[in-house]
Coordinates of C-alpha atoms in Angstrom, one line a residue:
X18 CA -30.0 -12.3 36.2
X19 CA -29.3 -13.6 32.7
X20 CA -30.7 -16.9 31.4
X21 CA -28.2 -17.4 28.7
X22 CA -26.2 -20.6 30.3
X23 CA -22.8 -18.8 30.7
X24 CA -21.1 -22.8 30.6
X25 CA -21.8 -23.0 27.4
X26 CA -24.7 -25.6 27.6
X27 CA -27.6 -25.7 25.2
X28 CA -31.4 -26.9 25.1
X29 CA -30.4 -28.8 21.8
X30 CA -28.0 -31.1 23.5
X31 CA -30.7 -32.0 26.1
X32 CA -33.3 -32.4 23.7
X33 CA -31.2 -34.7 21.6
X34 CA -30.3 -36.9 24.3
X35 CA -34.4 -37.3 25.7
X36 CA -34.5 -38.4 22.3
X37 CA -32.0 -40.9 22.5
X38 CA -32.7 -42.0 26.0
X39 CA -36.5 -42.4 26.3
X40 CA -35.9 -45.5 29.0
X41 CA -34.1 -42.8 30.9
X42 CA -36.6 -41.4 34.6
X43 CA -34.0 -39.2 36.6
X44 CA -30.5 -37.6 36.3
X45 CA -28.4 -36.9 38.9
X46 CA -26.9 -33.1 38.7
X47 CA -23.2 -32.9 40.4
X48 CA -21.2 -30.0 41.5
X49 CA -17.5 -31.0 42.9
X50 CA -16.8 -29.2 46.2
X51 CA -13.5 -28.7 47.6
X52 CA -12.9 -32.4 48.5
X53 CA -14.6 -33.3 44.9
X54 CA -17.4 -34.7 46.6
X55 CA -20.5 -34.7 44.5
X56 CA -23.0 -32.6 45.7
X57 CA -26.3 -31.7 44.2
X58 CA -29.8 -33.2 43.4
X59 CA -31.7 -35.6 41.9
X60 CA -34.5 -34.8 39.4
X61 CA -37.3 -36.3 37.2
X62 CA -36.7 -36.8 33.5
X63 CA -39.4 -33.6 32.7
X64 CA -37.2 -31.3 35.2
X65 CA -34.0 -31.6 32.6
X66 CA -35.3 -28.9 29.7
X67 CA -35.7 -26.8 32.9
X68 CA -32.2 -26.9 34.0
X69 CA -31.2 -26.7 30.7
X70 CA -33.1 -23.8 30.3
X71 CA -32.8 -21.5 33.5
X72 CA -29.5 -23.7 35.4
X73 CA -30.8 -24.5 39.0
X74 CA -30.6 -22.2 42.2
X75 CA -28.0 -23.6 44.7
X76 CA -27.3 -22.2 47.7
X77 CA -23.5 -20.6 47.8
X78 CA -22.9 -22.5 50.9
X79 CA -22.6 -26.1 49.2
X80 CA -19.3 -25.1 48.4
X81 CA -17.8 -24.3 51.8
X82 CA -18.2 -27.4 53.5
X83 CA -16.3 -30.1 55.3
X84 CA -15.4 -33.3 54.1
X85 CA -18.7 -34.4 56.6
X86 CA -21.2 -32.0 54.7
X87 CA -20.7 -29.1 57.5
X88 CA -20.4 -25.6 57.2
X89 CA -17.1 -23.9 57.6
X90 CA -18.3 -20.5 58.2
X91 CA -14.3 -19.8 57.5
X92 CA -14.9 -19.3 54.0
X93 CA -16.8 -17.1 54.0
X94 CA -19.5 -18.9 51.7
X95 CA -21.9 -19.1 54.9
X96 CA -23.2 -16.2 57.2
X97 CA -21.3 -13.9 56.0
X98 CA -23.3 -14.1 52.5
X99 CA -26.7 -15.0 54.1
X100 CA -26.5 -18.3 52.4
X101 CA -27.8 -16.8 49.6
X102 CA -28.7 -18.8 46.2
X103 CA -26.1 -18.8 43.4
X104 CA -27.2 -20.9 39.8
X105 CA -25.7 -23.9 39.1
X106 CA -25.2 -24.5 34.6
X107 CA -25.0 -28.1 33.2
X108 CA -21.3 -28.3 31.9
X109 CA -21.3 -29.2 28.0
X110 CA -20.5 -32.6 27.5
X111 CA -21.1 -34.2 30.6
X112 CA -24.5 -35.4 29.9
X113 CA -24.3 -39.4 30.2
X114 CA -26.3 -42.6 30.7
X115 CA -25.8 -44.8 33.7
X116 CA -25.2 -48.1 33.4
X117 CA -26.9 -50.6 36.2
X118 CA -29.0 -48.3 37.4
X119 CA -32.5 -48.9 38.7
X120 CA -35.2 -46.9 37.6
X121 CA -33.0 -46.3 34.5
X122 CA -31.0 -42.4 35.4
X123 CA -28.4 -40.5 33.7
X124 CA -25.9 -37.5 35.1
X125 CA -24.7 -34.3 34.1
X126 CA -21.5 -32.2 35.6
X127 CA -22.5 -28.4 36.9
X128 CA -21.0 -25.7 37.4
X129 CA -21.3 -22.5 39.2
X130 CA -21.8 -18.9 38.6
X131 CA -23.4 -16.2 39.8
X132 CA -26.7 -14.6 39.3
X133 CA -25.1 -12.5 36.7
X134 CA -23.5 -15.0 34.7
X135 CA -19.8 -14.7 36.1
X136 CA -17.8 -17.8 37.6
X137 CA -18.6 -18.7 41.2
X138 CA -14.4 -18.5 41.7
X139 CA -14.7 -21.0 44.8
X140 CA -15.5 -23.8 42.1
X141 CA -12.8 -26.3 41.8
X142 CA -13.8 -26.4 38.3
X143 CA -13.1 -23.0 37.6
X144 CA -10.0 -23.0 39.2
X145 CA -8.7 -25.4 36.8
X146 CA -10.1 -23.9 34.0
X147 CA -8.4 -20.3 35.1
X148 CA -5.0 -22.3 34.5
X149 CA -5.8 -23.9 31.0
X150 CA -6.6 -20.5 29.7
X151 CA -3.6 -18.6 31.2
X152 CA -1.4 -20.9 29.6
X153 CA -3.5 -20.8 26.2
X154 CA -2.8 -17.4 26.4
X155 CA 0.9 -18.3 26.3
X156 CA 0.2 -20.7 23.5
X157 CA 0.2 -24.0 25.1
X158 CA -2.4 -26.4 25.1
X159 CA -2.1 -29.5 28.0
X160 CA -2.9 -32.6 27.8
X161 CA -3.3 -35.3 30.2
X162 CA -4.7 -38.7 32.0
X163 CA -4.9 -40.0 35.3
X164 CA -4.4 -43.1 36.9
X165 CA -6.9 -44.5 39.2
X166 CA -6.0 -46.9 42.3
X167 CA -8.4 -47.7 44.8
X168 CA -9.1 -51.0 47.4
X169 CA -12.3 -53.5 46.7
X170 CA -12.9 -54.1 50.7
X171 CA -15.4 -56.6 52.2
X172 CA -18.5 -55.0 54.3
X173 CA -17.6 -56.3 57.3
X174 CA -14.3 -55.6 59.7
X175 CA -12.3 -58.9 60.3
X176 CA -12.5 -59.7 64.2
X177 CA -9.7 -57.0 64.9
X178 CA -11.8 -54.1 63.3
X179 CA -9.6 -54.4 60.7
X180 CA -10.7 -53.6 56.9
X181 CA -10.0 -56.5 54.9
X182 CA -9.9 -57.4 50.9
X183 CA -13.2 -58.4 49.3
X184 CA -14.4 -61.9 48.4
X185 CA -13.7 -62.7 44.8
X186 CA -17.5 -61.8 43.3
X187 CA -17.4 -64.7 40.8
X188 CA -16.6 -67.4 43.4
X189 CA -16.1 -66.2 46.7
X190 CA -12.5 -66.5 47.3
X191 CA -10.6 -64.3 49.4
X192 CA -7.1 -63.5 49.2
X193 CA -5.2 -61.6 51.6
X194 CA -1.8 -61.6 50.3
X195 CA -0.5 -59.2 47.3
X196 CA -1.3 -60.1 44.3
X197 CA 0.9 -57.5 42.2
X198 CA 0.2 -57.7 38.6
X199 CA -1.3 -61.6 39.1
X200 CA -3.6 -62.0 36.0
X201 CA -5.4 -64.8 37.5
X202 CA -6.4 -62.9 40.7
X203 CA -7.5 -60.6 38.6
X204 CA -10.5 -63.0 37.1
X205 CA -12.6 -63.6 40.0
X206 CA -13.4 -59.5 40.1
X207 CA -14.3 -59.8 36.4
X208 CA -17.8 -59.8 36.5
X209 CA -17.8 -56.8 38.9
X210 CA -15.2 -54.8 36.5
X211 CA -17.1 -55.9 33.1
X212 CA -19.7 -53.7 34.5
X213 CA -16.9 -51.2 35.8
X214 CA -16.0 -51.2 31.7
X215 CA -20.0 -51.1 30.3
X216 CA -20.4 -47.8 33.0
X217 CA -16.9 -46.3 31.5
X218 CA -18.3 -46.9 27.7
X219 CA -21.9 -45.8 28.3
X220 CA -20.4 -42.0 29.8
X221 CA -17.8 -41.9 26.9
X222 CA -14.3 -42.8 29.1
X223 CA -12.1 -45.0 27.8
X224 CA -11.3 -46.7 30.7
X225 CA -7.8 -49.1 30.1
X226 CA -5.4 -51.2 31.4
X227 CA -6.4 -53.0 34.8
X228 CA -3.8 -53.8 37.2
X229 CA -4.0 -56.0 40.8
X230 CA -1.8 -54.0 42.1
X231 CA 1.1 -53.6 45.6
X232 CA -1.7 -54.8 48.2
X233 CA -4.1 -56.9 48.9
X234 CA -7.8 -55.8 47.1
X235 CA -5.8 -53.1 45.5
X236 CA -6.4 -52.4 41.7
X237 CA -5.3 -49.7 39.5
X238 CA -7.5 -49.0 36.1
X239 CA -5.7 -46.5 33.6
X240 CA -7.5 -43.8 31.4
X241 CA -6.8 -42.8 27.9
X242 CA -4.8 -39.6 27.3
X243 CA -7.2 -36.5 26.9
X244 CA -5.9 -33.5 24.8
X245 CA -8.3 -32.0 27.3
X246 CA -7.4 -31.7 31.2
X247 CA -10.7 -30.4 32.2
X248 CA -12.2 -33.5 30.5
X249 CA -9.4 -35.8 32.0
X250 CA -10.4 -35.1 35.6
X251 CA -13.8 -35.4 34.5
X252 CA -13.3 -39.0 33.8
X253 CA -11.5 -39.4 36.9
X254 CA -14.1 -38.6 38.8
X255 CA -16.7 -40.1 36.3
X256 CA -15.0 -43.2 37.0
X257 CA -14.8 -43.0 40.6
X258 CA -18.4 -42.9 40.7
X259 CA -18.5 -45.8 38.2
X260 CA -16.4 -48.1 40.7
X261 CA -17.7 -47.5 43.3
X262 CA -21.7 -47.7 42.2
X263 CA -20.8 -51.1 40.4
X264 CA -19.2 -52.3 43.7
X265 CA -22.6 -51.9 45.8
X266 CA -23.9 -53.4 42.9
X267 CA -22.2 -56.8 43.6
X268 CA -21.6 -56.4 47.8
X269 CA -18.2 -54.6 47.8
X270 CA -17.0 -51.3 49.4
X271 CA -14.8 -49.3 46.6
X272 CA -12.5 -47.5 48.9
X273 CA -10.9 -44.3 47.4
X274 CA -8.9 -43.8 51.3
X275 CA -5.1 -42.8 50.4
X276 CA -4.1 -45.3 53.1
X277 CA -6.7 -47.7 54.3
X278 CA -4.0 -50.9 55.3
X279 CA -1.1 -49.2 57.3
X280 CA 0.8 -52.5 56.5
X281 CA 0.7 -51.7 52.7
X282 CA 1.1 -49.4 50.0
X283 CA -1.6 -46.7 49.7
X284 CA -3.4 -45.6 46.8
X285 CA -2.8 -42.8 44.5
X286 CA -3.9 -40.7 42.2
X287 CA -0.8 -40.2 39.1
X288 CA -1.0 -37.7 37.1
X289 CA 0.5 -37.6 33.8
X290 CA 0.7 -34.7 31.8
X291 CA 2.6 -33.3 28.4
X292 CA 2.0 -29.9 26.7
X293 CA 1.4 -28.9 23.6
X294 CA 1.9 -25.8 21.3
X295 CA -1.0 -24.4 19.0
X296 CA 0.3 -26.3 15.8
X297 CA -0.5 -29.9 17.9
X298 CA 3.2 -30.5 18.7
X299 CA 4.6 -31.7 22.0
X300 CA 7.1 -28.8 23.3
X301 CA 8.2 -31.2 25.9
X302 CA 9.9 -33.4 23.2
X303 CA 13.7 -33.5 22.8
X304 CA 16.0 -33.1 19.6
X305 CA 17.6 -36.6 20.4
X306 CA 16.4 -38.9 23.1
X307 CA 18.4 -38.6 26.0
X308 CA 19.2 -34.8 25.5
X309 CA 16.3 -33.6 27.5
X310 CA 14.4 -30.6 25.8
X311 CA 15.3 -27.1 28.3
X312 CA 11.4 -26.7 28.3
X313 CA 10.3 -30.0 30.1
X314 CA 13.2 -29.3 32.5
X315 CA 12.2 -25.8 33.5
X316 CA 8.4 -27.7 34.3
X317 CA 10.3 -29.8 36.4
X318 CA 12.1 -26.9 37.7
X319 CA 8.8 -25.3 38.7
X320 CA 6.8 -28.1 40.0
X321 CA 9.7 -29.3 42.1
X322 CA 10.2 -25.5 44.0
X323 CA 6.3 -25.5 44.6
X324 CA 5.9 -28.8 45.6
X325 CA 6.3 -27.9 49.4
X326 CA 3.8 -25.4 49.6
X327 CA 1.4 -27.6 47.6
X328 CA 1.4 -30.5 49.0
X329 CA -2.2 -30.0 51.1
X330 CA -3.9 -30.1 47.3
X331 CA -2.3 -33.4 47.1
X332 CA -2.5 -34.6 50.2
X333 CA -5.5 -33.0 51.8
X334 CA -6.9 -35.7 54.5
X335 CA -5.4 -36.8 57.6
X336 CA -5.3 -40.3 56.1
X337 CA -3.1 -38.9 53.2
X338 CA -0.5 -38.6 55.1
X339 CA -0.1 -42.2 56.0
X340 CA 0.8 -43.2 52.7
X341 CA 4.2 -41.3 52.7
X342 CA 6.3 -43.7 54.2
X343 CA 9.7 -44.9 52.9
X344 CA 9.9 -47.3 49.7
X345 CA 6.3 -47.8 50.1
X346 CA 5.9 -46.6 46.1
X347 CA 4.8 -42.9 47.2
X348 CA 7.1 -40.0 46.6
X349 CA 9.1 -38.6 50.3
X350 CA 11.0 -35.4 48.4
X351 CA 10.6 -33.4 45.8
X352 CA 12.8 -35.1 43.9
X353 CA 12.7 -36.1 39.7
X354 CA 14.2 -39.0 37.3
X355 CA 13.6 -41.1 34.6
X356 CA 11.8 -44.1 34.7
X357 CA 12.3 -44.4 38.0
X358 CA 9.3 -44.8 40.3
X359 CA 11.1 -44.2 43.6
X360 CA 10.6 -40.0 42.7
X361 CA 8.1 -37.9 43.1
X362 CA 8.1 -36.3 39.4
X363 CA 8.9 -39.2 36.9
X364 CA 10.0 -38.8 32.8
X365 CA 8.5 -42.3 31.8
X366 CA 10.6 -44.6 29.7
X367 CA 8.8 -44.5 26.1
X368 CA 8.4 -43.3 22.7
X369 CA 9.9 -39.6 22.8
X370 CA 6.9 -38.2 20.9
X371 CA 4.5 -39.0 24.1
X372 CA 7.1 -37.6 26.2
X373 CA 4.9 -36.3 29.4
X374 CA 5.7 -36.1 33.3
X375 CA 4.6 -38.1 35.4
X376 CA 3.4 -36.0 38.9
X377 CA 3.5 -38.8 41.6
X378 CA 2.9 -36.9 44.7
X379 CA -1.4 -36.7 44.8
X380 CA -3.3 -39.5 46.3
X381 CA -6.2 -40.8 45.3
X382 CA -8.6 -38.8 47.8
X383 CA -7.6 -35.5 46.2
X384 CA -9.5 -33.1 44.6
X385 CA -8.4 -33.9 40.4
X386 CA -9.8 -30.5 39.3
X387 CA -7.6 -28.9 42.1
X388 CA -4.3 -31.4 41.4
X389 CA -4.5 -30.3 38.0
X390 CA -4.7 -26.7 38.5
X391 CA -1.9 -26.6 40.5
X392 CA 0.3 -28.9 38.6
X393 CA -0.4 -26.4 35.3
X394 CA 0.5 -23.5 37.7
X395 CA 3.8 -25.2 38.5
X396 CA 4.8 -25.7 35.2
X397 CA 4.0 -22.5 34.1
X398 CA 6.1 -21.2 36.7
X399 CA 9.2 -22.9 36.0
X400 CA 8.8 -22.2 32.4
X401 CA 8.3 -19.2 32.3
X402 CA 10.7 -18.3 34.9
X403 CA 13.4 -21.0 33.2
X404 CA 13.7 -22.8 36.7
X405 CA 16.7 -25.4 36.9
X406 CA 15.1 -28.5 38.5
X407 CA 18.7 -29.7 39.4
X408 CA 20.4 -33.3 39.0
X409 CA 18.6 -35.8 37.8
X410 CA 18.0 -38.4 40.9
X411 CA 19.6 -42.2 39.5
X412 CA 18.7 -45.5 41.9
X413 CA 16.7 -45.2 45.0
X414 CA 15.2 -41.5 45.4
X415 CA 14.1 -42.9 48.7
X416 CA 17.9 -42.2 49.9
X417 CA 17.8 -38.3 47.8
X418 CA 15.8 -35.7 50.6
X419 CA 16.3 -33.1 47.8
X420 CA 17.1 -29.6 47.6
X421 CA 13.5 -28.4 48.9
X422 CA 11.5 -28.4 52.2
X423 CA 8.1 -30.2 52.1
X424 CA 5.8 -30.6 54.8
X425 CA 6.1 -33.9 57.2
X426 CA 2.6 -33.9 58.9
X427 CA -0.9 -32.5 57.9
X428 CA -0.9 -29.2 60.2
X429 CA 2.9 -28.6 58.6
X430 CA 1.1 -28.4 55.1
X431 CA -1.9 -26.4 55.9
X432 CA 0.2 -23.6 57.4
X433 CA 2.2 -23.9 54.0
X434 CA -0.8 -24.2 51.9
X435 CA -2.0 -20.5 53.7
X436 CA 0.9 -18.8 53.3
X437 CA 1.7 -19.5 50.2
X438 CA 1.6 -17.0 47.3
X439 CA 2.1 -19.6 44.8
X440 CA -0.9 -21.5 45.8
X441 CA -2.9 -18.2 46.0
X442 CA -2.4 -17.7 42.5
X443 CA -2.5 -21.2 41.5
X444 CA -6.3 -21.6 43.0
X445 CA -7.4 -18.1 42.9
X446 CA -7.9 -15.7 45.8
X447 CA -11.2 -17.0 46.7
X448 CA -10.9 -21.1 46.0
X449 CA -7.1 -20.5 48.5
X450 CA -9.6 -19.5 51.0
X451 CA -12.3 -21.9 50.5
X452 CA -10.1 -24.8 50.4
X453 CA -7.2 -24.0 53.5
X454 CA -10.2 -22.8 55.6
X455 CA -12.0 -25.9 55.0
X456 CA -9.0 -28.4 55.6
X457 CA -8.2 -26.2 58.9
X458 CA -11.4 -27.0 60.3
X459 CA -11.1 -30.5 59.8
X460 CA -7.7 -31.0 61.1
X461 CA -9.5 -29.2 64.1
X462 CA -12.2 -32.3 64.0
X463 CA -9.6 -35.0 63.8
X464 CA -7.3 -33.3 66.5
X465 CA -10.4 -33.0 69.1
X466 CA -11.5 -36.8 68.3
X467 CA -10.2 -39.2 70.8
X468 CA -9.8 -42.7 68.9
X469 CA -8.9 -46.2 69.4
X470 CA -5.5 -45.3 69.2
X471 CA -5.7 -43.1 72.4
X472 CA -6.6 -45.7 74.4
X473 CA -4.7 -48.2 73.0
X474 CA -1.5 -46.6 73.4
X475 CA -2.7 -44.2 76.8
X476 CA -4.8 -45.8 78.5
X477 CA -3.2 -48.0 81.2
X478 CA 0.2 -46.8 80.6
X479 CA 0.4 -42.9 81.4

């Protein structure tokens, strides 16, 4: 059992930050599951050095649960282990203040390994990080950012049991109509995302552009590029913790649900992404703009052939898969363009030296550590395999189906997601498992719950 923090970490960044942070009692410590929940503990400012020092023991069975905190004994991670403990290491970096917090607490990121040292291989983290360094070995570097939408929902159900948009915080307004890109709408949420901004700035993230956005209480907040794609899901799910803490904080529900409103668009999670050789230097940029470079192609190439089998990683919740419905802004075929939003892989318009792709298909209740991983795979693929993403899709990509099968339904991309060699290799042996296990027993849940719709549709009519 070594005690030489195999993450990296070191006692001098935790001492320098006590130092800094005296007004700081408690941290919470944060391990991303499957689903990216945050799962861990809270501790007192004098237990920090300590898990600094020897990580913290964790039993292996936090990481093969459902999206309701269950054991799927599927994985394997349960029983068959005897629940033993693993050690969980502070990940470099991610120690940060929180802002409106009372008593006054910070957070780090973990990660896990076992008692040895080596990576716990059912750790989204480490799925994404096996990725970044296969393609480092190829010499190429990846940067990226994603784009956060999510809904600002009242407490309370209006009298249909319906959710519906929050009250303005500043004045207590409500509007229920959309609001797309209204500036004014977007004032009487201000005091609520001025605190959304001071959380962003106290844990580093330079949190962007803010958008009402193609429903009502729908927003959209952009990040800043990150040379590093590790640290760009970090700050997506940084952030999501941000919104939705500040949104308690004034008496709103932040609601990360792909499709909460099944009268409006959903919300998802775009992820944008360019690659970069070891002298800094984009490789997806072309000669002359227009002429598209053979290397941003073959990416397309790849991602588009394993879209279908990948789809559960960005879609991974029943709910996920209301949001693909026609011209309702999310992607229906693996289909690409340029500047065009009606695809599922888009070449923003732009200066030519940021030239990226734009992977549309993930909503926002996936897993960004897993997204990534398996976008990097896909690009990989196609470059390396000099895959021909086919004719460029012009004018409604609504109308193109495409060349390739996706799923239609959640059970359709499970038994893809399983089968899939692609995916395998994408997520590991071990974090395939953990994750397809996981989502098969929670389509089992959903499928054995009787709902509202049951009756409702059923009940006096069959």
């Amino acid at each position: 059992m070594t005690n030489i923090s195999p993450s990296g970490s070191t006692m001098a960044e935790a001492e320098a930050f006590l130092e800094a942070h005296p007004e700081i009692e408690a941290f919470d410590i944060i391990l991303h599951d499957a689903n990216g929940i945050g799962r861990g503990k809270i501790i007192r400012r004098h237990e920090l050095l300590s898990f600094y020092n020897n990580g913290r023991h964790l039993p292996i069975s936090i990481l093969g649960l459902d999206i309701c905190g269950e054991d799927v004994h599927e994985t394997g991670l349960i029983w068959d282990q005897g629940d033993g403990d693993l050690r969980a290491w502070p990940v470099p970096g991610t120690l940060k203040p929180l802002h409106n917090t009372q008593p006054l607490r910070g957070e780090v990121f973990m990660s896990m390994y076992s008692l040895d040292g080596m990576p716990m291989t059912s750790d989204p983290r480490h799925a994404l990080q096996r990725q970044v360094d296969a393609l480092a070995a190829d010499g190429l570097y990846p940067s990226g950012a994603f784009e956060l939408e999510f809904f600002l929902l009242a407490p309370e159900r209006d009298q249909h049991g319906k959710m519906q948009p929050a009250r303005d915080v500043l004045d207590g307004r409500v509007s229920n109509k959309t609001e797309v890109y209204s500036v004014d709408h977007l004032h009487g949420m201000l005091p609520l995302f001025s605190d959304v901004y001071a959380g962003a700035a106290k844990a580093g993230i330079k949190a962007e552009t803010l958008i009402s956005e193609y429903a009502p209480g729908q927003y959209e907040l952009t990040l800043h590029y990150r040379t590093n794609v590790m640290q760009a899901a970090d700050d997506l799910m940084r952030l999501k913790r941000i919104v939705r803490a500040q949104a308690r904080a004034h008496g709103v529900v932040a609601c990360f649900m792909a499709k909460p409103n099944e009268d409006y668009a959903g919300s998802g999670m775009h992820f944008h992404v360019s690659m970069m050789d070891g002298a800094g230097k984009n490789v997806f940029v072309e000669a002359k703009e227009g002429l598209w470079n053979p290397v941003i192609l073959h990416a397309l190439g790849g991602l588009k052939m394993t879209m279908g089998e990948s789809m559960l990683v960005f879609a991974p919740h029943a709910n996920s898969w209301r949001r693909f419905a026609s011209q309702s802004y999310a992607p229906v075929s693996p289909t690409w363009g340029v500047n065009n939003r009606s695809v599922a892989l888009r070449i923003p318009a732009g200066d030519i030296k940021a030239r990226r792709i734009e992977h549309r298909p993930a909503g926002v209740d996936a897993n960004p550590y897993l997204v990534a991983a398996t976008v990097l795979a896909g690009v990989r693929h196609g470059m390396r395999n000099q895959i021909d993403p086919g004719p460029e899709t012009a004018g409604n990509g609504y109308e193109d189906t495409g060349d390739q099968v996706i799923p239609v339904d959640w059970r359709s991309a499970i038994e893809a997601a399983k089968a899939s060699a692609f995916l395998k290799a994408a997520l590991g042996e071990d974090m395939h498992r953990t994750f397809t296990a996981i989502k098969a027993a929670e389509y089992a849940r959903v499928m054995r719950t009787v709902s509202e719709v049951d009756f409702d549709l059923y009940l006096h009519t069959v």
